JSON list of C-alpha atoms in Angstrom, two decimals:
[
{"chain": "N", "resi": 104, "resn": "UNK", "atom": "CA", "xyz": [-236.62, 65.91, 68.62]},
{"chain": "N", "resi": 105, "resn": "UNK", "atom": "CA", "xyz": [-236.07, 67.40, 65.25]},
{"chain": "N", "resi": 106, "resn": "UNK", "atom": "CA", "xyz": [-233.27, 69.40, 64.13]},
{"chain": "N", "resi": 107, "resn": "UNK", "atom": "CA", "xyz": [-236.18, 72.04, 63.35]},
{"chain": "N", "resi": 108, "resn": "UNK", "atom": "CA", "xyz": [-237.40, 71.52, 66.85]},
{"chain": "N", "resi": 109, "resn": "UNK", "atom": "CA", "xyz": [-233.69, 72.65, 68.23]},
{"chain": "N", "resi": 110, "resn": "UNK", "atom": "CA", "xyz": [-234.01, 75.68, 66.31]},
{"chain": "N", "resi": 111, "resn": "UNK", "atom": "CA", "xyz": [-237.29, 76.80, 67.54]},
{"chain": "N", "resi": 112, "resn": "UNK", "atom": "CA", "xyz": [-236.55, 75.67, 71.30]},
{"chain": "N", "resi": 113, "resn": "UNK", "atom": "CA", "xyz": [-233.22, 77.91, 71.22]},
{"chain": "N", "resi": 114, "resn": "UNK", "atom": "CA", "xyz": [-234.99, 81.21, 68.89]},
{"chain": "N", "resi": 115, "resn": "UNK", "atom": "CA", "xyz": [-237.99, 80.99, 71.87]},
{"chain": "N", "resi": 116, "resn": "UNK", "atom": "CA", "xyz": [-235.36, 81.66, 74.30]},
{"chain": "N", "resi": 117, "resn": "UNK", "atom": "CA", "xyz": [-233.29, 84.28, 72.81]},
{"chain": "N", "resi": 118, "resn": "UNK", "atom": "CA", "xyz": [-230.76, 82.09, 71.37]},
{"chain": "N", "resi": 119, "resn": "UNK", "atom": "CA", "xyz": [-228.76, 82.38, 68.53]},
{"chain": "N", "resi": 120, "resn": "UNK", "atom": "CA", "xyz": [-228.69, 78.85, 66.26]},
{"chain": "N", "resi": 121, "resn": "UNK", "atom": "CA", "xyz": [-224.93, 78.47, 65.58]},
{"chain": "N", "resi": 122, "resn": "UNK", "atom": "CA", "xyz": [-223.63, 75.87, 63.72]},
{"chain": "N", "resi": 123, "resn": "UNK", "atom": "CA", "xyz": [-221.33, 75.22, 66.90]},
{"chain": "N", "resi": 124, "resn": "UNK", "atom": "CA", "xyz": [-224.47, 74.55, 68.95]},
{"chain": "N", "resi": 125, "resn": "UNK", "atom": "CA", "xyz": [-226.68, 72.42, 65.90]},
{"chain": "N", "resi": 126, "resn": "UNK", "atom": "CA", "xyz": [-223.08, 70.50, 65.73]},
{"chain": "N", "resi": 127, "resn": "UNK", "atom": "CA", "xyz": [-223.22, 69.58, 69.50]},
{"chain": "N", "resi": 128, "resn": "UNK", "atom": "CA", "xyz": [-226.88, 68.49, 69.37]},
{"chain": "N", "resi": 129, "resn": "UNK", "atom": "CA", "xyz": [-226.42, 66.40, 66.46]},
{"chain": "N", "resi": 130, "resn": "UNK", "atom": "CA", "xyz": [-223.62, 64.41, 68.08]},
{"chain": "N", "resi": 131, "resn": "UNK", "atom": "CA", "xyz": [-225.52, 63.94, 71.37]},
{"chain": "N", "resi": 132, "resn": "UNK", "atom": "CA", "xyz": [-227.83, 62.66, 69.43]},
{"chain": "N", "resi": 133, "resn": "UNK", "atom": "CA", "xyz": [-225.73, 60.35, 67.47]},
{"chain": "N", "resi": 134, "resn": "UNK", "atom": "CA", "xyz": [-223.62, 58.91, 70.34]},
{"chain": "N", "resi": 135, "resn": "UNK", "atom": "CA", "xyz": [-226.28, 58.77, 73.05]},
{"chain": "N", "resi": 136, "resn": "UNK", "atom": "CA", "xyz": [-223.83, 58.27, 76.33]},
{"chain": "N", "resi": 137, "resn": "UNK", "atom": "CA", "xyz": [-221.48, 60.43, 75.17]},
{"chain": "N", "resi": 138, "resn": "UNK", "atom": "CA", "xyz": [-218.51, 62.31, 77.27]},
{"chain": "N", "resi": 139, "resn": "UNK", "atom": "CA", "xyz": [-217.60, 65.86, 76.40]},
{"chain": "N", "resi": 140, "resn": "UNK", "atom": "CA", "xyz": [-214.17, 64.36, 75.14]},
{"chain": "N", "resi": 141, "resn": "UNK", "atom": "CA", "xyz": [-216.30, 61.85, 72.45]},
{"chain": "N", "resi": 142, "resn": "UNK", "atom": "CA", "xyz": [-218.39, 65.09, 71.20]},
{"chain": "N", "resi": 143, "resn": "UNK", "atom": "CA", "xyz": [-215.82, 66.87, 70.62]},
{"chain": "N", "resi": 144, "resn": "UNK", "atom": "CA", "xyz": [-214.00, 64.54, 68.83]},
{"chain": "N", "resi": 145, "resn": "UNK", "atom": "CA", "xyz": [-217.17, 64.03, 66.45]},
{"chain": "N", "resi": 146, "resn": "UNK", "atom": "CA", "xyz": [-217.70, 67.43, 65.92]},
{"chain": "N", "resi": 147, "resn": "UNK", "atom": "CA", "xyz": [-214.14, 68.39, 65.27]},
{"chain": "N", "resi": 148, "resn": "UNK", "atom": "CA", "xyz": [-214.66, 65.44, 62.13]},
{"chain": "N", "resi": 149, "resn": "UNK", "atom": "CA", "xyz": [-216.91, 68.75, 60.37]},
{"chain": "N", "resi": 150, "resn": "UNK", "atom": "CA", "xyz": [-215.40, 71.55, 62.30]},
{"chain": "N", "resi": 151, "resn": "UNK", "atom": "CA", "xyz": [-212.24, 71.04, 62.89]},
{"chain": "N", "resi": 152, "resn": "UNK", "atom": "CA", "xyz": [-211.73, 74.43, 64.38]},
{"chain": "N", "resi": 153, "resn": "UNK", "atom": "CA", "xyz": [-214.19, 73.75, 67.51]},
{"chain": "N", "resi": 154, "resn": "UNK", "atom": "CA", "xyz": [-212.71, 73.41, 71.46]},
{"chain": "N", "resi": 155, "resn": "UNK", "atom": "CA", "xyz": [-213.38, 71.47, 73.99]},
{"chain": "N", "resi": 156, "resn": "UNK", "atom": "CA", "xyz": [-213.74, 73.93, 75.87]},
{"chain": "N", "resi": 157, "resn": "UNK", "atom": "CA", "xyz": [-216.89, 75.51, 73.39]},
{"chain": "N", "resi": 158, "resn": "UNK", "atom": "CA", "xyz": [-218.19, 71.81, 73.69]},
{"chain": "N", "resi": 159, "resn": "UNK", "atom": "CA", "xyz": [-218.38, 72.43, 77.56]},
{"chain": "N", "resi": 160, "resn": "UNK", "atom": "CA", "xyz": [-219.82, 75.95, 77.09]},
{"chain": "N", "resi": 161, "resn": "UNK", "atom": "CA", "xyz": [-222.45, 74.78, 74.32]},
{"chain": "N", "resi": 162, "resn": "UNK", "atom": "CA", "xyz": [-223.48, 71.41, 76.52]},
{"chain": "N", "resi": 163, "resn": "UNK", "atom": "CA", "xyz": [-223.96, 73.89, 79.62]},
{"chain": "N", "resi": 164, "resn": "UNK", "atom": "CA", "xyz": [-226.19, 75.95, 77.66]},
{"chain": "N", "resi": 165, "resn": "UNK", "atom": "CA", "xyz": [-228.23, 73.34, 76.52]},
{"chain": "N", "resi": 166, "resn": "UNK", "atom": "CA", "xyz": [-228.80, 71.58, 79.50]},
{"chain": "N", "resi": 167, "resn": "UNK", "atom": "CA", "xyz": [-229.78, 74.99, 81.00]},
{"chain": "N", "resi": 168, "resn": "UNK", "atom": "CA", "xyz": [-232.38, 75.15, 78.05]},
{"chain": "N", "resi": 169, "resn": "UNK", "atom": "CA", "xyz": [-233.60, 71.87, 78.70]},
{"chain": "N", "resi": 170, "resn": "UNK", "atom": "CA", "xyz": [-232.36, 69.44, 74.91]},
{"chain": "N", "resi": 171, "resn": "UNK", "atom": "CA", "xyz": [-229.52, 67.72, 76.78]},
{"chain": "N", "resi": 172, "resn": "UNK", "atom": "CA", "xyz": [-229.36, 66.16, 80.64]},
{"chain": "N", "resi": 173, "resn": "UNK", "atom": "CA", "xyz": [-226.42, 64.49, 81.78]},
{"chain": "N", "resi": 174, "resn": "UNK", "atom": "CA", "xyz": [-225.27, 61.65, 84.04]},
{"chain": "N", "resi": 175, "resn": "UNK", "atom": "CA", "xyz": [-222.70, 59.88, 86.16]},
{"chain": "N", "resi": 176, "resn": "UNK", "atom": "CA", "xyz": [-221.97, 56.54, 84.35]},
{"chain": "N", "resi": 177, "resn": "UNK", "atom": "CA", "xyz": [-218.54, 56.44, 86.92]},
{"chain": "N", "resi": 178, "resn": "UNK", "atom": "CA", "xyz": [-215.43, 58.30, 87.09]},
{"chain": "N", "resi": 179, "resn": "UNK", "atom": "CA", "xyz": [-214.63, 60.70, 84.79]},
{"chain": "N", "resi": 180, "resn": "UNK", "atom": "CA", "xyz": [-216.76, 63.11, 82.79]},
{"chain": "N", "resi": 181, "resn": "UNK", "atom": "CA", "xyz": [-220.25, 63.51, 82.65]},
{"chain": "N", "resi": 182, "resn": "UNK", "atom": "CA", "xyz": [-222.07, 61.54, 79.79]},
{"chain": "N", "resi": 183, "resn": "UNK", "atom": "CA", "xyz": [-224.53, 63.68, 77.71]},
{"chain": "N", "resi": 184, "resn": "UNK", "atom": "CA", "xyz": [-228.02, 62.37, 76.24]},
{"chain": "N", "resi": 185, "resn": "UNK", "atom": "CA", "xyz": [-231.19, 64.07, 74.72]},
{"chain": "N", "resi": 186, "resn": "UNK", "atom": "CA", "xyz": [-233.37, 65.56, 77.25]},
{"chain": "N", "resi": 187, "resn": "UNK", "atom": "CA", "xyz": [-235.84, 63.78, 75.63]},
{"chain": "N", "resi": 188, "resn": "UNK", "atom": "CA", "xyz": [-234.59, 59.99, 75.54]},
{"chain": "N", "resi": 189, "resn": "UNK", "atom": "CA", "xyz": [-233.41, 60.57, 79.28]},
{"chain": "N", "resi": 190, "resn": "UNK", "atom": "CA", "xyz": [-236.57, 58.56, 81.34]},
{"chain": "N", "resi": 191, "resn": "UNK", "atom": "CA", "xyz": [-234.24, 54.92, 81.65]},
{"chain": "N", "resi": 192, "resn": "UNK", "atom": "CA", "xyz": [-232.19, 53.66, 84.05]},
{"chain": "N", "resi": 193, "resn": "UNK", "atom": "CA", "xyz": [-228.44, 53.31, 83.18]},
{"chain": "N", "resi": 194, "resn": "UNK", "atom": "CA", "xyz": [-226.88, 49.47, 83.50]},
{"chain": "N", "resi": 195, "resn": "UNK", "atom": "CA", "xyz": [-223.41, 50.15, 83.74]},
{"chain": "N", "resi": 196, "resn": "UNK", "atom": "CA", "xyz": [-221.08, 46.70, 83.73]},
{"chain": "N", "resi": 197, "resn": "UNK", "atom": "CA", "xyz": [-217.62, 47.11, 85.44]},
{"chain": "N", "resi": 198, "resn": "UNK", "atom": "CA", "xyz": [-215.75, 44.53, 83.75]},
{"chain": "N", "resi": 199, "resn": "UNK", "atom": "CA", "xyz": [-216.51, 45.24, 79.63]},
{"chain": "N", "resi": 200, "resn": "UNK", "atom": "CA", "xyz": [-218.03, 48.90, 80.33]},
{"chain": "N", "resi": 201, "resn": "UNK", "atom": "CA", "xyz": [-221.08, 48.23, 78.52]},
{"chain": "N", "resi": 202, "resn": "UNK", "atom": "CA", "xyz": [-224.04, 50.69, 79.35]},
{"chain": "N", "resi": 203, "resn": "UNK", "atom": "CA", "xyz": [-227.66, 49.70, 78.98]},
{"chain": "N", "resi": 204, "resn": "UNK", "atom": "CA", "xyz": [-230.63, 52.08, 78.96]},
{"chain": "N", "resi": 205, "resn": "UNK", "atom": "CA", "xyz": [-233.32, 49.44, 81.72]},
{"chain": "N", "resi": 206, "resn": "UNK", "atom": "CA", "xyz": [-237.20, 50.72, 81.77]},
{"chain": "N", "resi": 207, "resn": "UNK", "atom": "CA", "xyz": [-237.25, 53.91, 84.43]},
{"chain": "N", "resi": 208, "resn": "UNK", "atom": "CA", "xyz": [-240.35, 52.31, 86.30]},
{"chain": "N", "resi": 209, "resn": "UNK", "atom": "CA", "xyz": [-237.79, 49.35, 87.24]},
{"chain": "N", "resi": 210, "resn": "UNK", "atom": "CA", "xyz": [-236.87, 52.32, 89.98]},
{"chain": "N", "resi": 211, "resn": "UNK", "atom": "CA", "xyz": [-240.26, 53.11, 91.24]},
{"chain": "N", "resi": 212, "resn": "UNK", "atom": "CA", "xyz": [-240.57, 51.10, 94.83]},
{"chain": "N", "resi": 213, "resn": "UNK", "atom": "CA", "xyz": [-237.61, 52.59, 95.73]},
{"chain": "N", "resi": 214, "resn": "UNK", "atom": "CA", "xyz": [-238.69, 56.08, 94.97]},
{"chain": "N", "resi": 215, "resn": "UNK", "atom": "CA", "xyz": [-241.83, 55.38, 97.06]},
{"chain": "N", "resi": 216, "resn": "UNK", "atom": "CA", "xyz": [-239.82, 53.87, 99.64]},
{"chain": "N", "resi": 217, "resn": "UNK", "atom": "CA", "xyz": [-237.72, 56.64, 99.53]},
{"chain": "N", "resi": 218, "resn": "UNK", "atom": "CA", "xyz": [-240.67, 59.26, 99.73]},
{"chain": "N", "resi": 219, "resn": "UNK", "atom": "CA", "xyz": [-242.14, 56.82, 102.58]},
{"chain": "N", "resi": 220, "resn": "UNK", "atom": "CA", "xyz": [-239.25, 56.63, 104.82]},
{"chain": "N", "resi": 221, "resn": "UNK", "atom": "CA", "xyz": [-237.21, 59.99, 104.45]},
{"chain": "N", "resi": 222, "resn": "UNK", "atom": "CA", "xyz": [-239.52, 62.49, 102.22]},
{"chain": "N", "resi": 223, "resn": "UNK", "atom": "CA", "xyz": [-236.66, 62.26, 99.65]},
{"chain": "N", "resi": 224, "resn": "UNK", "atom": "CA", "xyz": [-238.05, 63.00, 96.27]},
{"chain": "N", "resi": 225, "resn": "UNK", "atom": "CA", "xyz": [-235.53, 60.74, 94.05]},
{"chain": "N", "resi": 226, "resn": "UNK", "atom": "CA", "xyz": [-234.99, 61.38, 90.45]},
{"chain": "N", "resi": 227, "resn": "UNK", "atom": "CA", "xyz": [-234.08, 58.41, 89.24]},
{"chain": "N", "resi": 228, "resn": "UNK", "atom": "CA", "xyz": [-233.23, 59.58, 85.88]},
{"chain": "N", "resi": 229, "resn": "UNK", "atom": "CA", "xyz": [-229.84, 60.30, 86.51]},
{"chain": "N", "resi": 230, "resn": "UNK", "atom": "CA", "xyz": [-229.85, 56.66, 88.91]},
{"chain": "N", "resi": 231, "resn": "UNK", "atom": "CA", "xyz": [-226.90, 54.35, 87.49]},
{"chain": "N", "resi": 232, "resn": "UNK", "atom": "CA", "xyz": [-226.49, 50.83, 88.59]},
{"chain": "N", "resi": 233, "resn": "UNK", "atom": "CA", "xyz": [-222.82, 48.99, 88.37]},
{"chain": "N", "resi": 234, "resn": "UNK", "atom": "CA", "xyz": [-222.71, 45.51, 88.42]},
{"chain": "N", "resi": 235, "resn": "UNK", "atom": "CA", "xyz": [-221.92, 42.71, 86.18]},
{"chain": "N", "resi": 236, "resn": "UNK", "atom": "CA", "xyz": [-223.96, 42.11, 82.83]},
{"chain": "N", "resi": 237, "resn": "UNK", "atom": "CA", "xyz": [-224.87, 38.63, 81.56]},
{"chain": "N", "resi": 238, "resn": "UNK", "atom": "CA", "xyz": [-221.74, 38.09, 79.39]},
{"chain": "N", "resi": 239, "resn": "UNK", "atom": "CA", "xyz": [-218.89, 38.77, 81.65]},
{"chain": "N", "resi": 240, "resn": "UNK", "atom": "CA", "xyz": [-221.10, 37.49, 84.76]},
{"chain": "N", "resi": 241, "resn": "UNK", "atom": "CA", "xyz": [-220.72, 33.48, 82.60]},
{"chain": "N", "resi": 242, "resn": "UNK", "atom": "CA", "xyz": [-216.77, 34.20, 82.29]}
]
């Protein structure tokens, strides 16, 4: 999505384009699986006057709106990606931290089987998977 196409998604809605907000955007972009904490800390390397705080309010907003989704990638704070890069699978290892983005239909007998057995619609766009990835798995 285009920085033009953030303008025009947040206008159609009623919303104001701040810098604040095209300065969030921009580093979710950049980053990809980035925390609150990491945004900020990009953002604050332009606008050195922006909160944490306005990061939370501004990433709220936008999920709301529909850019940005978030996920669980363990314990902490919520990682932030474009709404529109989120259909993947995150590949979390435990040992080095790495995260890898894994084809969403990799998911898809268990979403039947979930539907099957329990009528649970999954989403498994926000499904993360720990484990061990190649590299530490041969130490």
């Amino acid at each position: 999505m285009s920085p033009d196409t953030w303008r025009e998604e947040l206008r159609s809605r009623g919303y104001r384009v701040t810098p604040q907000r095209q300065l969030v955007l921009e580093a979710v972009r950049e980053l990809e699986h980035a925390t609150p904490d990491t945004i900020c800390t990009r953002v604050q390397q332009t606008a050195s006057g922006l909160n944490l705080s306005t990061v939370y309010r501004t990433l709220e907003l936008l999920e709301r709106i529909g850019l940005v989704t978030h996920t669980h990638l363990g314990a902490g704070s919520p990682s932030y990606h474009l709404a529109e890069e989120a259909d993947h699978l995150h590949v979390v290892c435990r040992s080095c931290g790495e995260v890898t983005d894994s084809p969403l239909d990799l998911a898809d007998d268990l979403v039947r089987r979930l539907r099957r057995d329990s009528g649970f619609e999954a989403d498994a766009r926000h499904l993360t998977i720990f484990g061990e990835c190649r590299t530490c798995g041969a130490k």
